[in-house]
CSV table of C-alpha atoms and ligand atoms in Angstrom, one decimal:
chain,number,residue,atom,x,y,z
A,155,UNK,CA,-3.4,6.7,24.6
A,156,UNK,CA,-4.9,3.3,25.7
A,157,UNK,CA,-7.8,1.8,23.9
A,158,UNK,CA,-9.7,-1.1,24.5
A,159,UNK,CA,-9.4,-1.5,20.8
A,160,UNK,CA,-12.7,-3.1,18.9
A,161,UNK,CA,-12.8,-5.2,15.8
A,162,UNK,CA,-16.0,-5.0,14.2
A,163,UNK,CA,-16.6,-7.1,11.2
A,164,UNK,CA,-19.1,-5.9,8.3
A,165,UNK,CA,-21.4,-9.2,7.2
A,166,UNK,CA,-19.7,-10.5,3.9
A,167,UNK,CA,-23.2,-10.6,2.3
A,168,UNK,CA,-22.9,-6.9,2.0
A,169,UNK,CA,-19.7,-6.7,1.0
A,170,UNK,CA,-20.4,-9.4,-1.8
A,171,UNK,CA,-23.2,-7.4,-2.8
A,172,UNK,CA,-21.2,-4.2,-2.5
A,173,UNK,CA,-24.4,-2.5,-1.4
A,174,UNK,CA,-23.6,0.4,0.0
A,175,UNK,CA,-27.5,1.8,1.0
A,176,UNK,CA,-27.3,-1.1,3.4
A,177,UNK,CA,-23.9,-1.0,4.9
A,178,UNK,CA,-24.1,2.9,5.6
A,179,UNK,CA,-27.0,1.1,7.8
A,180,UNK,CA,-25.3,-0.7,10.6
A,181,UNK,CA,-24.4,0.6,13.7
A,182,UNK,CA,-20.7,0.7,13.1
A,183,UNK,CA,-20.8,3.6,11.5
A,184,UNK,CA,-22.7,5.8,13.8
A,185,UNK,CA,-19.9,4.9,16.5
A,186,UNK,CA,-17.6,5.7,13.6
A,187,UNK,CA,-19.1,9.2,12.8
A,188,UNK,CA,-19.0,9.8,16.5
A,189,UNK,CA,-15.5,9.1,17.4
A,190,UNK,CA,-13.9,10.5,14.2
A,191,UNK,CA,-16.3,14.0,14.7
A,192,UNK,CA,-14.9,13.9,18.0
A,193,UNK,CA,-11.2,13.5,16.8
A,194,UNK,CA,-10.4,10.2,17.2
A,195,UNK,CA,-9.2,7.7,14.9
A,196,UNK,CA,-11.0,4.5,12.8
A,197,UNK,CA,-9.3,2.1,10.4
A,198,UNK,CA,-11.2,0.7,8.0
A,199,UNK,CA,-10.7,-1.4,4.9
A,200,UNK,CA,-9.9,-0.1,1.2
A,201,UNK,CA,-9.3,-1.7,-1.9
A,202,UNK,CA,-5.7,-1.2,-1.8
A,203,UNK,CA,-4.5,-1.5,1.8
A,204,UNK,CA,-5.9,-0.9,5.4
A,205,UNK,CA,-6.2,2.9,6.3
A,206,UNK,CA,-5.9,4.6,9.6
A,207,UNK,CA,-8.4,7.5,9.4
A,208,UNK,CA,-8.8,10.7,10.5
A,209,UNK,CA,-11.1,14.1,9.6
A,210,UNK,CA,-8.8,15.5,7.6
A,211,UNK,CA,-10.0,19.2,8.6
A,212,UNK,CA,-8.8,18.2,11.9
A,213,UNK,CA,-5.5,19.3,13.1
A,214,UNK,CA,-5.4,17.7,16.2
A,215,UNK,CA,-7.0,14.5,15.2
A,216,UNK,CA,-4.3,14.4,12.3
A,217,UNK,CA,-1.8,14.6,14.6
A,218,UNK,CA,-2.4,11.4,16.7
A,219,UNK,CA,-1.7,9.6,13.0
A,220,UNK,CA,1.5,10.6,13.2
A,221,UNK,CA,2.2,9.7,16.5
A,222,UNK,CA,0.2,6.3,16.5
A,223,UNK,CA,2.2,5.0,13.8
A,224,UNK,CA,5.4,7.0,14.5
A,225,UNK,CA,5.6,8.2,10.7
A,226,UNK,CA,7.9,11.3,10.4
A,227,UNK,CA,5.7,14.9,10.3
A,228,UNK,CA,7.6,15.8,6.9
A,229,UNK,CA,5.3,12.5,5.1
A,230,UNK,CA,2.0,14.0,3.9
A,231,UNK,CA,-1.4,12.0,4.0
A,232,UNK,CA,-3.4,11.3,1.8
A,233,UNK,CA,-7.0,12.8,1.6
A,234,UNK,CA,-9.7,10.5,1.1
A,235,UNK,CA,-13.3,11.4,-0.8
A,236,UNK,CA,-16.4,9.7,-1.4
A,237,UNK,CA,-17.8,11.8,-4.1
A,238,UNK,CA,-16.9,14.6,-7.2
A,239,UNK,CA,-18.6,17.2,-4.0
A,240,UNK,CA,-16.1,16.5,-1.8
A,241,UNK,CA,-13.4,16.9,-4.4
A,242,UNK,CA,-14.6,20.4,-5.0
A,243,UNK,CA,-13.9,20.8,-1.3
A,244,UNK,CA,-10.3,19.6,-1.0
A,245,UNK,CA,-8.7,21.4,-3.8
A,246,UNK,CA,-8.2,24.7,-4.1
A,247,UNK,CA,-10.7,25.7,-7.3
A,248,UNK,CA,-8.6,28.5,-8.1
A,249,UNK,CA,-6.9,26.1,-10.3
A,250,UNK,CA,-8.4,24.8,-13.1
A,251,UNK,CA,-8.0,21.2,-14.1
A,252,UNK,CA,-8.4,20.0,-18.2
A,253,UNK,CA,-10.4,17.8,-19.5
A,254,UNK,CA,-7.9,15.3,-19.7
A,255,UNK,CA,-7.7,14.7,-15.9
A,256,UNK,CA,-11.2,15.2,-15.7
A,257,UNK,CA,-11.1,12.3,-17.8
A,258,UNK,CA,-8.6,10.4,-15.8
A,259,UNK,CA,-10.5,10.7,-12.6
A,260,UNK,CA,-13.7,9.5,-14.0
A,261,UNK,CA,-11.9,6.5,-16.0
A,262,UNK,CA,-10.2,5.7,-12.3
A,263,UNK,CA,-12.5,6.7,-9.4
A,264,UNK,CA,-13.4,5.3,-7.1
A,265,UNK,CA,-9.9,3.2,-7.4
A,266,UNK,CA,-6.3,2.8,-6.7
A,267,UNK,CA,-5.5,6.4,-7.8
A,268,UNK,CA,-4.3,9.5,-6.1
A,269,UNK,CA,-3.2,12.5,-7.4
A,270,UNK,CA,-1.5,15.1,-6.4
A,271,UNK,CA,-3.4,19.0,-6.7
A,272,UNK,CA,-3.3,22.5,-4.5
A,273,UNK,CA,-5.3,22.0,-1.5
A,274,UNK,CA,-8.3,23.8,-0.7
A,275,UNK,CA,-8.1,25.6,3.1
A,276,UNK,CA,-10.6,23.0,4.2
A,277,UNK,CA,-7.4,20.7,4.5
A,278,UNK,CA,-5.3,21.0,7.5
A,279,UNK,CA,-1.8,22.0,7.1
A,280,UNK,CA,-0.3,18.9,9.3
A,281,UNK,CA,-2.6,16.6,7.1
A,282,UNK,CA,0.2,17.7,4.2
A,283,UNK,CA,2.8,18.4,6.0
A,284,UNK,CA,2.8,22.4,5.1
A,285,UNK,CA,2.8,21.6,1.8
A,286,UNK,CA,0.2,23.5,-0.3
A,287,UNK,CA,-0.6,20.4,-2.3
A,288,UNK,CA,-2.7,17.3,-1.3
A,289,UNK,CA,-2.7,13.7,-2.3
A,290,UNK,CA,-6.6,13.0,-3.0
A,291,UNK,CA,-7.9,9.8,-3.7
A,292,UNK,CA,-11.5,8.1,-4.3
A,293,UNK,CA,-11.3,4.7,-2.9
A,294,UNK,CA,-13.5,2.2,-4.1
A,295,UNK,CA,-14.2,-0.4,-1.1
A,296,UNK,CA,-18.0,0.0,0.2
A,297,UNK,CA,-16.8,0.3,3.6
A,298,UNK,CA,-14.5,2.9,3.1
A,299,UNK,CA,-17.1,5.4,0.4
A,300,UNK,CA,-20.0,4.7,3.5
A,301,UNK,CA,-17.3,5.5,6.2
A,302,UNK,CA,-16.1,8.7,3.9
A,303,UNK,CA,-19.7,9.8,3.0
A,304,UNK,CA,-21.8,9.1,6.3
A,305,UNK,CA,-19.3,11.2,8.5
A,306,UNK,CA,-19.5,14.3,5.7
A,307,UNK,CA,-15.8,15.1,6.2
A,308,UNK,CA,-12.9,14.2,4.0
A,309,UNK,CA,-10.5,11.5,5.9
A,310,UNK,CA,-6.7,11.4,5.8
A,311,UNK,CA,-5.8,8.0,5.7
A,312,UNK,CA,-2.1,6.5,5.7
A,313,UNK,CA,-1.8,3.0,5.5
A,314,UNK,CA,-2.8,1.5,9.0
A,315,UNK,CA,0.4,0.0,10.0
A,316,UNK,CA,3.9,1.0,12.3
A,317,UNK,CA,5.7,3.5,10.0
A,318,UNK,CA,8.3,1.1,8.2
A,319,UNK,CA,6.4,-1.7,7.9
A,320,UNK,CA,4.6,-3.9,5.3
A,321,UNK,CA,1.1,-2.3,4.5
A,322,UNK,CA,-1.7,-4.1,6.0
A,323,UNK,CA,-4.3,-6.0,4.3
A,324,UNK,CA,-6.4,-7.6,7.0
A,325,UNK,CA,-8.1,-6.4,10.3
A,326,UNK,CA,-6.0,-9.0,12.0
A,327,UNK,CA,-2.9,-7.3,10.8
A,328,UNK,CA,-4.0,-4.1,11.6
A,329,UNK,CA,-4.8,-5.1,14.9
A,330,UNK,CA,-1.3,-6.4,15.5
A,331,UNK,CA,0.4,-3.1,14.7
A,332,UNK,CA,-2.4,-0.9,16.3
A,333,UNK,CA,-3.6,-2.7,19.2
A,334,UNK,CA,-4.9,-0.5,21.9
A,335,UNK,CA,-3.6,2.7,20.2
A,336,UNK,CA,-6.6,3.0,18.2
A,337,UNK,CA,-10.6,2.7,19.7
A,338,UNK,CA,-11.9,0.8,16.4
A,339,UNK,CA,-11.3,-1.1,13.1
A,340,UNK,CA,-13.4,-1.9,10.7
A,341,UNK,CA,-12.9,-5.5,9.4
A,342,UNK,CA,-14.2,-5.6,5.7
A,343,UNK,CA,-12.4,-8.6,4.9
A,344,UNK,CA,-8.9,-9.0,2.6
A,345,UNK,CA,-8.2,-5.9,0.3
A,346,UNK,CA,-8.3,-7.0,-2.8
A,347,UNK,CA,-5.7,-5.0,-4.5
A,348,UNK,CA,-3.3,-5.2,-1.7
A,349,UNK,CA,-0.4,-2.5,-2.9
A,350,UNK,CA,-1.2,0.5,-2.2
A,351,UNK,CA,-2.6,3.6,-4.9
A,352,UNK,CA,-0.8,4.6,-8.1
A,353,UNK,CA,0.2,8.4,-6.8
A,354,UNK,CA,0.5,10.9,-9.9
A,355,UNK,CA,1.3,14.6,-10.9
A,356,UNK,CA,0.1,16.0,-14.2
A,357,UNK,CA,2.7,18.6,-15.2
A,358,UNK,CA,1.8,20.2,-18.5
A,359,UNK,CA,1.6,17.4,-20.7
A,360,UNK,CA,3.0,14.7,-18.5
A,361,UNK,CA,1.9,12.6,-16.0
A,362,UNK,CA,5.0,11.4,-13.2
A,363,UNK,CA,4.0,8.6,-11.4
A,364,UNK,CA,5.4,9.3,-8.1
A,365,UNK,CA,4.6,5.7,-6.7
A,366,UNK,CA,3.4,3.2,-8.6
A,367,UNK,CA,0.8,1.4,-7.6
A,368,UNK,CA,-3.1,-0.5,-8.0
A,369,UNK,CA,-3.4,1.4,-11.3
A,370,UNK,CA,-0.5,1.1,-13.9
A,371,UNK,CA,1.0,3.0,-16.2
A,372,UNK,CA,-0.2,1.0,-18.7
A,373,UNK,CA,-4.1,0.9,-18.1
A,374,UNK,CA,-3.0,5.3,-17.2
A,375,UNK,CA,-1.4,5.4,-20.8
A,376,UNK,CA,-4.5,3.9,-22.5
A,377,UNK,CA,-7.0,6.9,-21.1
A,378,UNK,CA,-4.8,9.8,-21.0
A,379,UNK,CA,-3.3,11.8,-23.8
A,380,UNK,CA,0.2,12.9,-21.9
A,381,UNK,CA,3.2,11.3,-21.8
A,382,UNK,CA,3.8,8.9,-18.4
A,383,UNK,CA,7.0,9.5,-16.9
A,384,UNK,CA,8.7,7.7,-13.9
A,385,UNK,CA,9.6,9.3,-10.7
A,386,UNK,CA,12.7,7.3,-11.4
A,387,UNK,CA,14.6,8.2,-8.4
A,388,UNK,CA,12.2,7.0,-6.0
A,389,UNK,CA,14.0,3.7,-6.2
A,390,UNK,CA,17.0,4.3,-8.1
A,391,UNK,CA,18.7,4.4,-5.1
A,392,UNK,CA,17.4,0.9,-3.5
A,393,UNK,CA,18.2,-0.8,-6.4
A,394,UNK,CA,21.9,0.9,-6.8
A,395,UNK,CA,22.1,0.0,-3.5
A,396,UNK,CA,21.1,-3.5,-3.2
A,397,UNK,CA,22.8,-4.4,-6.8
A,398,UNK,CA,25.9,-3.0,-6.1
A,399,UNK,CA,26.2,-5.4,-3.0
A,400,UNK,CA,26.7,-2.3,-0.5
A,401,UNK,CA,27.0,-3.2,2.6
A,402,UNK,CA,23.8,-2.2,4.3
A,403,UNK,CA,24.3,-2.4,8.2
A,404,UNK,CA,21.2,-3.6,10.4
A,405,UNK,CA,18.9,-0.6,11.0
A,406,UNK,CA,21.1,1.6,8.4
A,407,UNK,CA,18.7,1.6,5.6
A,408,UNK,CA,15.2,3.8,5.6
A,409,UNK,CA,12.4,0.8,6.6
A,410,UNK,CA,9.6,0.8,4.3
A,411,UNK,CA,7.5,-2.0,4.0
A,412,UNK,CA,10.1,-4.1,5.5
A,413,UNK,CA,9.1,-7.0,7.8
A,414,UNK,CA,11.3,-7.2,10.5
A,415,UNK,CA,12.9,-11.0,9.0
A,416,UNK,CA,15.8,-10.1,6.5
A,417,UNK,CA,14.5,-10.2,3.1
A,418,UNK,CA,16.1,-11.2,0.1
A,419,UNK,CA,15.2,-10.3,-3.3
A,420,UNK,CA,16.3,-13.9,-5.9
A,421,UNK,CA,16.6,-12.5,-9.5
A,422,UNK,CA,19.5,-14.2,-11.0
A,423,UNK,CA,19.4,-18.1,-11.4
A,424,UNK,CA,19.1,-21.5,-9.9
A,425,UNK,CA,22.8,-21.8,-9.8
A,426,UNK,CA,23.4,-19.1,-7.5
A,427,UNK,CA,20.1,-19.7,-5.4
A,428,UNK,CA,20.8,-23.5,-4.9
A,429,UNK,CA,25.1,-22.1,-3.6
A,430,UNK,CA,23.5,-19.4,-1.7
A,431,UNK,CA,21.1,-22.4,0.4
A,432,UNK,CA,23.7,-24.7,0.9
A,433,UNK,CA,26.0,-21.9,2.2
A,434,UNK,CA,23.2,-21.0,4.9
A,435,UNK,CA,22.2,-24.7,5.2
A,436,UNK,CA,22.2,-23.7,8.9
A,437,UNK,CA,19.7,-20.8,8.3
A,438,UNK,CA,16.0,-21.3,8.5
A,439,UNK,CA,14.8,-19.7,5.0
A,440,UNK,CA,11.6,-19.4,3.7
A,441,UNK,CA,11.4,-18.7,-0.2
A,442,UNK,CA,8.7,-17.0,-1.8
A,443,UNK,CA,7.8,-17.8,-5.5
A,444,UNK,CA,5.4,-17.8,-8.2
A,445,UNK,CA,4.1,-20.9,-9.3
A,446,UNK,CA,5.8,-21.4,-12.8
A,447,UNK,CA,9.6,-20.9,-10.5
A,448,UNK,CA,8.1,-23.5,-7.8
A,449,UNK,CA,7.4,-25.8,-10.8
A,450,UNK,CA,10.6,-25.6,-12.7
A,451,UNK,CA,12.6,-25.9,-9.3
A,452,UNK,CA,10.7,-29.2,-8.3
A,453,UNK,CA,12.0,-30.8,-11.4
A,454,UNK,CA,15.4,-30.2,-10.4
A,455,UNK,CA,16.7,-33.0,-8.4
A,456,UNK,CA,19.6,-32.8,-8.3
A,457,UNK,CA,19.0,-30.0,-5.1
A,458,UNK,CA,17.3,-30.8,-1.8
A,459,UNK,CA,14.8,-28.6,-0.9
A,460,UNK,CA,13.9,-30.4,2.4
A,461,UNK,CA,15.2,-27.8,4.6
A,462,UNK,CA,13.6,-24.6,3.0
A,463,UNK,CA,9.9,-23.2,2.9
A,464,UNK,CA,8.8,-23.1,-0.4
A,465,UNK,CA,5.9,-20.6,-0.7
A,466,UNK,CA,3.8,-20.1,-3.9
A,467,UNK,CA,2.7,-16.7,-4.2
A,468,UNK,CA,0.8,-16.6,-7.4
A,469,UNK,CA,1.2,-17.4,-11.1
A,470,UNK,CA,2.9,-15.0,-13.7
A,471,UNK,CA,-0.7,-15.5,-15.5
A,472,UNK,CA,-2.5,-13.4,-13.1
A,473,UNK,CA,0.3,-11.0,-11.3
A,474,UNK,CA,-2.8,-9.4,-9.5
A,475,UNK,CA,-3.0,-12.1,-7.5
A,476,UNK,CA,0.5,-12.1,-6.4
A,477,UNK,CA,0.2,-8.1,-5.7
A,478,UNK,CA,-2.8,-9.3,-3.3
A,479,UNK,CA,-0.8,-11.7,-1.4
A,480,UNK,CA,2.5,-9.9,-1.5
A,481,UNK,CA,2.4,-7.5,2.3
A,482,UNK,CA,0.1,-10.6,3.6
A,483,UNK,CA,2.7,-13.3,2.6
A,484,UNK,CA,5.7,-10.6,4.4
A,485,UNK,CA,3.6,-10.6,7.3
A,486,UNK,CA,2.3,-14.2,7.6
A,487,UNK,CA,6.2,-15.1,7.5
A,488,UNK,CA,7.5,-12.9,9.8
A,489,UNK,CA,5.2,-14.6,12.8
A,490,UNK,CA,7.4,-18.1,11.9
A,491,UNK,CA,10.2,-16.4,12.7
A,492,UNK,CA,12.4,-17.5,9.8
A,493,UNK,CA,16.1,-15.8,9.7
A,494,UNK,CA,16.0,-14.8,6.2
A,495,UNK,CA,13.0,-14.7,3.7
A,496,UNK,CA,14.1,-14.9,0.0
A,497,UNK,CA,11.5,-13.3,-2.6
A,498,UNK,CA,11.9,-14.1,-6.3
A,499,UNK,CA,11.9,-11.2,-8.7
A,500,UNK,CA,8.6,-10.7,-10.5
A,501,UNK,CA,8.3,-8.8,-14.1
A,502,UNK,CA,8.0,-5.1,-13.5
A,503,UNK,CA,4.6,-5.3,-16.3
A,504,UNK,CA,1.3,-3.7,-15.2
A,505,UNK,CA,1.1,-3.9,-11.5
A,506,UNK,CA,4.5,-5.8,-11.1
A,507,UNK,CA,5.7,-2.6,-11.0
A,508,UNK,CA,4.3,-1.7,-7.9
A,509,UNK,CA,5.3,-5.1,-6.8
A,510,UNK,CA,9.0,-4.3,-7.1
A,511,UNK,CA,8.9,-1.3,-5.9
A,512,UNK,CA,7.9,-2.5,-2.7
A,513,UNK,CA,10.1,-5.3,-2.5
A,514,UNK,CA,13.8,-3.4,-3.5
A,515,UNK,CA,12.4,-0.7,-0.8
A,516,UNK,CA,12.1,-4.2,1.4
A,517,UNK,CA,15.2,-5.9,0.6
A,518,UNK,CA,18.9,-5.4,2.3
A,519,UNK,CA,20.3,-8.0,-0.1
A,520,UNK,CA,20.1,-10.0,-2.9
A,521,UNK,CA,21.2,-13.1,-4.8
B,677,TXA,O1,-3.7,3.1,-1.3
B,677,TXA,C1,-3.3,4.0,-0.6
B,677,TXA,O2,-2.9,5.1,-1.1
B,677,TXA,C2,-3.4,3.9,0.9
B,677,TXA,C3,-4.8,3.7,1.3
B,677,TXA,C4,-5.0,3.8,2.8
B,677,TXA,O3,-5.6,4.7,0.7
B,677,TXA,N1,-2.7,5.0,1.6
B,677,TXA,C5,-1.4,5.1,1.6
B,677,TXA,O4,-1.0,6.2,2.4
B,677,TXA,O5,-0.6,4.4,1.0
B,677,TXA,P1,0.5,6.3,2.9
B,677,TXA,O6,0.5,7.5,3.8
B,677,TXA,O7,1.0,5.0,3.4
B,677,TXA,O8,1.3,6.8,1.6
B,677,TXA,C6,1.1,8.1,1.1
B,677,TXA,C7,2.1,8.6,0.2
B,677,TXA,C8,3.4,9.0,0.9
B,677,TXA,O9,4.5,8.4,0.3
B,677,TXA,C9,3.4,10.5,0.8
B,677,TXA,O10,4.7,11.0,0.7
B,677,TXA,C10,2.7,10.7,-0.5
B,677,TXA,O11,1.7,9.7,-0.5
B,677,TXA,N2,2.0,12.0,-0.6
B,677,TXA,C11,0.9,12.4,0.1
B,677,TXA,N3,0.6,13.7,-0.1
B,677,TXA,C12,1.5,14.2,-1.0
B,677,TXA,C13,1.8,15.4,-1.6
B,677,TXA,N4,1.0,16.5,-1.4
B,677,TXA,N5,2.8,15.5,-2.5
B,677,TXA,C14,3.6,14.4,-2.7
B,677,TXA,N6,3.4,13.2,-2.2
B,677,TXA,C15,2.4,13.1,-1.3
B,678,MG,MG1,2.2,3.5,4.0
């Protein structure tokens, strides 16, 4: 597979506007429609993260996903719709849902949501890995609902990036992992979100969150009646790992969102931060914090900061922002070619949740 790869950028008029009559207009998507009916790929933009797309009724055209971003065939995708239709199509309707989910899909979509329900034969069984349930999710960009709805098929759509690294949310960034592997991207400017959906079940009368994510548990708690329980072992183990200071040898630990720079989670105090950077006073380190951190450390002069890159990711005030910036910053970074990048810990509260889930998956160490 060799593409001359093409990055076409939707005017930001439109996307401002979020008028979706008009951006269903422009050529892009009839080469789109074309290429994907002829199983091929297209990423294109959501409001989460970057998606690498494919007609999700298409076995074949599923399978160069897989192999474009090397992900492991056990991962399922998830299935992306533009409409309540097309929902009808990817699940299988001999199960009914309740009004209560009914009611959490039309609270959430289109949005950072997927959840997880029996799939409908429609759905190929590499798109879900064999497994008779499907991840479905209603994104809300313009670009990706036009994409979704002009080409009449449901899409599966990972996360546009090489398996094991941080999510993309730019074309540029997309076009550094997938350059010449895929024939098109569309460019609809920075997700806004920028972590990827909240995944749930609904079991009974619970809700598991399987990965946290643009929705959270609180804004899921304040529409649903069931209880919202934790997929807790999805990162038990990271943090066990990372807290308990086991060694974790080079290559070792599973990659996921991990730039390819050494990342180090900061969650205990100035004291050990300031030992730890004159130990490595050798060591090029960038350190990534939110404002109020950058603030407080300034006023400490009794440390020299000369050597290190201080970057502000956000303010605790509004943690969406930091969730926006957080796979960009990764990325951004890793081009300067730093030896370690150290991330400060951010409250696990709404979508800081997400954020840390993402960053102890990231981490091999921690101060
Ligand atoms: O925001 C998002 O969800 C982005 C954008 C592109 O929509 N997509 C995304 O896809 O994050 P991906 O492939 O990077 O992550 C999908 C996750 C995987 O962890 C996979 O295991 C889980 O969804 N998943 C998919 N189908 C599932 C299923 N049937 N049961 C359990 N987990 C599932
Ligand atoms: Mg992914």
């Amino acid at each position: 597979m060799n593409y001359n790869t093409s990055i076409v950028k939707i005017p930001e008029n439109l996307l401002i506007e979020n008028n979706i009559d008009k951006i269903t207009g422009l050529p892009v998507f009839k080469k789109a429609n074309k290429l994907l009916n002829r199983g091929e790929l297209v990423a294109f933009p959501t409001e989460t993260v970057y998606g690498l797309g494919a007609d999700a009724s298409n076995s074949e055209a599923v399978k160069k996903i897989f192999k474009v971003k090397g992900r492991p065939q056990d991962n399922p995708l998830i299935v992306h719709i533009a409409n309540f239709e097309q929902f009808e199509r990817v699940r299988n309707n001999n199960f009914s849902l309740d009004d209560d989910l009914y009611n959490i899909l039309n609270n959430f979509w289109p949005g950072p949501l997927t959840v997880i329900l029996p799939k409908s034969k429609l759905i190929a069984d590499r798109t879900t890995a064999n497994l008779q349930t499907v991840g479905i999710r209603m994104p809300s960009h313009p670009v990706a609902l036009s994409l979704i709805e002009s080409s009449d098929t449901p899409l599966a759509a990972p996360s546009a990036n090489i398996s094991g690294f941080p999510s993309p949310t730019t074309a540029q960034h997309v076009y550094e992992d997938l350059k010449n592997k895929v024939p098109l991207i569309i460019d609809g400017g920075h997700c806004k979100v920028g972590v990827e959906s909240t995944i749930i079940k609904v079991k009974d009368e619970e809700i598991i969150i399987l990965r946290p994510g643009g929705i959270s548990r609180e804004e899921l708690a304040n529409i649903s009646k069931r209880k919202i329980k934790n997929n807790k072992k999805d990162i038990k183990d990271e943090r066990t790992k990372i807290e308990q200071k086991a060694p974790i040898a080079p290559g070792m630990k599973y990659k996921h969102y991990s730039p390819e720079t050494k990342l180090i989670l900061y969650k205990s105090n100035f004291e050990n931060l300031f030992k730890y950077i004159s130990k490595n006073s050798n060591k090029n380190l960038a350190l990534v914090m939110t404002k109020e951190s950058i603030d407080k450390l300034k006023k400490k002069n009794d440390f020299d900061l000369a050597n290190i890159e201080l970057v502000e990711i956000g303010s605790l005030n509004k943690i969406e922002d930091i969730a926006n910036r957080l796979f960009y910053t990764l990325r951004e970074l890793d081009k300067a070619e730093f030896d370690s990048i150290i991330i400060e810990e951010i409250p696990e509260k709404g979508i800081g949740e997400a954020i840390m889930n993402r960053v102890y998956k990231a981490t091999s160490d921690l101060i």
